[in-house]
mmCIF file of C-alpha atoms and ligand atoms in Angstrom:
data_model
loop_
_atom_site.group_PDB
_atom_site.id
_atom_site.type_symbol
_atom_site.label_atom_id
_atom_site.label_comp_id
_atom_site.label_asym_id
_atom_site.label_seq_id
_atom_site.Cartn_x
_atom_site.Cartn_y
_atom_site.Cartn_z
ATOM 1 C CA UNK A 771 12.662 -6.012 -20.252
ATOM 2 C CA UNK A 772 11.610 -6.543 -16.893
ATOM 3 C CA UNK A 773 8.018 -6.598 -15.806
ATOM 4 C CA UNK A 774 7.276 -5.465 -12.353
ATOM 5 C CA UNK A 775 5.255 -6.247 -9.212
ATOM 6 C CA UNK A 776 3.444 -8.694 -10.958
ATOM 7 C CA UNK A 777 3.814 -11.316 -8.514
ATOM 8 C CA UNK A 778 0.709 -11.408 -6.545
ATOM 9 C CA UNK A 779 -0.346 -14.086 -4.142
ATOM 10 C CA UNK A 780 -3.727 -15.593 -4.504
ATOM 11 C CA UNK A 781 -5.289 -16.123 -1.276
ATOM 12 C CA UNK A 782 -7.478 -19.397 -1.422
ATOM 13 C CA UNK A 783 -10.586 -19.082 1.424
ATOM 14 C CA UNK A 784 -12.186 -21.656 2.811
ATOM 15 C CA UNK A 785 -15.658 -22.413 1.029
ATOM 16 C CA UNK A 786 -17.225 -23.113 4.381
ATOM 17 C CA UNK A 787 -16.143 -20.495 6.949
ATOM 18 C CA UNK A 788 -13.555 -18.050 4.276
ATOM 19 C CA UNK A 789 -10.696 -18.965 6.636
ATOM 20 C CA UNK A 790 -7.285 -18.376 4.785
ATOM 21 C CA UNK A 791 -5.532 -20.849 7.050
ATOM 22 C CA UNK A 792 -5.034 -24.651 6.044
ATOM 23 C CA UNK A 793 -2.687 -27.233 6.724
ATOM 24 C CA UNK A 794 -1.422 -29.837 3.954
ATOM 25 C CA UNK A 795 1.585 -31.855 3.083
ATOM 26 C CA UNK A 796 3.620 -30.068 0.858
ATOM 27 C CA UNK A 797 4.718 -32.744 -0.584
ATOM 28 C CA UNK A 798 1.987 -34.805 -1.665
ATOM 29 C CA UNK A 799 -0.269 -33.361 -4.175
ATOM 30 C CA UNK A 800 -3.020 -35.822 -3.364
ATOM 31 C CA UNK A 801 -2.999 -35.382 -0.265
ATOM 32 C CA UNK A 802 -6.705 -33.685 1.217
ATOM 33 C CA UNK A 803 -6.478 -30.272 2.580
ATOM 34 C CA UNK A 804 -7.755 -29.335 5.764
ATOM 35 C CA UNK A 805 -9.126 -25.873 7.018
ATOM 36 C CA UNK A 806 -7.110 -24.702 10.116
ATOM 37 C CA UNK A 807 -10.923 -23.285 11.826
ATOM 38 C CA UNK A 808 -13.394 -25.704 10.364
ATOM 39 C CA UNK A 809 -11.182 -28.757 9.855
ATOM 40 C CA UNK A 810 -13.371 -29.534 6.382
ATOM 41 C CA UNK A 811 -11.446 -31.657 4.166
ATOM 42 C CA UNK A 812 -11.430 -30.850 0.476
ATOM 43 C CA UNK A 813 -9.198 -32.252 -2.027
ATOM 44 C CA UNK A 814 -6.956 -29.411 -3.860
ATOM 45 C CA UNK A 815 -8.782 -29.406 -6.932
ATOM 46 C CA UNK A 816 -12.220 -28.968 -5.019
ATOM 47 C CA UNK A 817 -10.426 -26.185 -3.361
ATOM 48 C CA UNK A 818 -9.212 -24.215 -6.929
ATOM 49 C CA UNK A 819 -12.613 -25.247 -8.156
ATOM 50 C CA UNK A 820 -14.232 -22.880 -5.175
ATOM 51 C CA UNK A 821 -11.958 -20.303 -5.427
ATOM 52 C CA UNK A 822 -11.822 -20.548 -9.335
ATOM 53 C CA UNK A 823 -13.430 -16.603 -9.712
ATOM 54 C CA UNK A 824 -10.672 -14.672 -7.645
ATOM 55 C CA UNK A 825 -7.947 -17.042 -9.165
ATOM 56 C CA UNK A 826 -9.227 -15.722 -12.599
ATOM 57 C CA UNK A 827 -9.852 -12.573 -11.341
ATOM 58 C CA UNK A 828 -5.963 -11.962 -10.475
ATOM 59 C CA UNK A 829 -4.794 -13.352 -13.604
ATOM 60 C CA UNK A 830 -6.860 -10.848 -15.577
ATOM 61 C CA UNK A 831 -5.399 -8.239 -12.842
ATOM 62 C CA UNK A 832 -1.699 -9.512 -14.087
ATOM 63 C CA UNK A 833 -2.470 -9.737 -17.613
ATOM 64 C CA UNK A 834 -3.609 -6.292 -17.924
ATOM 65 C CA UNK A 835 -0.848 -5.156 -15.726
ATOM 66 C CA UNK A 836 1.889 -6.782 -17.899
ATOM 67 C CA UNK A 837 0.159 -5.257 -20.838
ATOM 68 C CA UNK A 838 0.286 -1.850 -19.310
ATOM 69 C CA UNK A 839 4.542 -2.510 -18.116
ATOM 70 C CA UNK A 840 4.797 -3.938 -21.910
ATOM 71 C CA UNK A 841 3.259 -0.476 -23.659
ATOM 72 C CA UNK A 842 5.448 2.008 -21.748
ATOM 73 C CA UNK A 843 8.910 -0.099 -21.962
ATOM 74 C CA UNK A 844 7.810 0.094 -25.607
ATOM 75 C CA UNK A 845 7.172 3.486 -25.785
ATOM 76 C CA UNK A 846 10.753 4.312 -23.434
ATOM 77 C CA UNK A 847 12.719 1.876 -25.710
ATOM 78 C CA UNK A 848 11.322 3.764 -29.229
ATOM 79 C CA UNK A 849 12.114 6.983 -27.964
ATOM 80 C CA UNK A 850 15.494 5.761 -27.122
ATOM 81 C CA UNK A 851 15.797 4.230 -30.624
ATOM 82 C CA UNK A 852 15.071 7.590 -31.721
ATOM 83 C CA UNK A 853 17.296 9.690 -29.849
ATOM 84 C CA UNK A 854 19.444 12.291 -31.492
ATOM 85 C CA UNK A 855 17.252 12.028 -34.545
ATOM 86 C CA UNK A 856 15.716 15.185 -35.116
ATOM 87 C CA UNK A 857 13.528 14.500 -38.007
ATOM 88 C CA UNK A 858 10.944 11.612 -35.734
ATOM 89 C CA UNK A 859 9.425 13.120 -33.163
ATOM 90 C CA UNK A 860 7.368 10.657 -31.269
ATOM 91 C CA UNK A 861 3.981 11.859 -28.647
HETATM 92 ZN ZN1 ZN B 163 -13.102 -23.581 7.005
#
């Protein structure tokens, strides 16, 4: 079972000025983050903490998505179980 389209990027604004843009190390978690327009420094948890209600917001989005993918692959996959068999009849 494959569920589809579900990968969605989050875009993380800028608490300050709701710029998209920042530049950070990749490779060091700690490291602050810094807005490309307003240059404010925030650390990343300050910046998931400001963005926390559209990060939640697209997981809900997904989970009810998946949900949706789920209840038609089930309903595809019983009416292939029931193929040939005339006596089930499923709606
Ligand atoms: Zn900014």
């Amino acid at each position: 079972m494959k569920l589809n389209n579900l990968d969605r990027e989050i875009r993380l604004l800028c608490p300050t000025c709701g710029c998209t843009d920042f530049s950070y190390d990749k490779h060091n978690e700690n490291e602050l983050v810094v807005c490309a327009k307003c240059e404010r420094k925030m650390s990343r948890r300050d910046l998931f903490d400001e963005n926390s209600e559209v990060i939640n917001e697209t997981k809900n989005e997904i989970a009810s998505e998946a949900k949706k993918q789920f209840e038609a692959e089930m309903k595809k996959m019983l009416k292939n179980a029931f193929k040939g068999s005339k006596n089930i009849k499923i709606k």
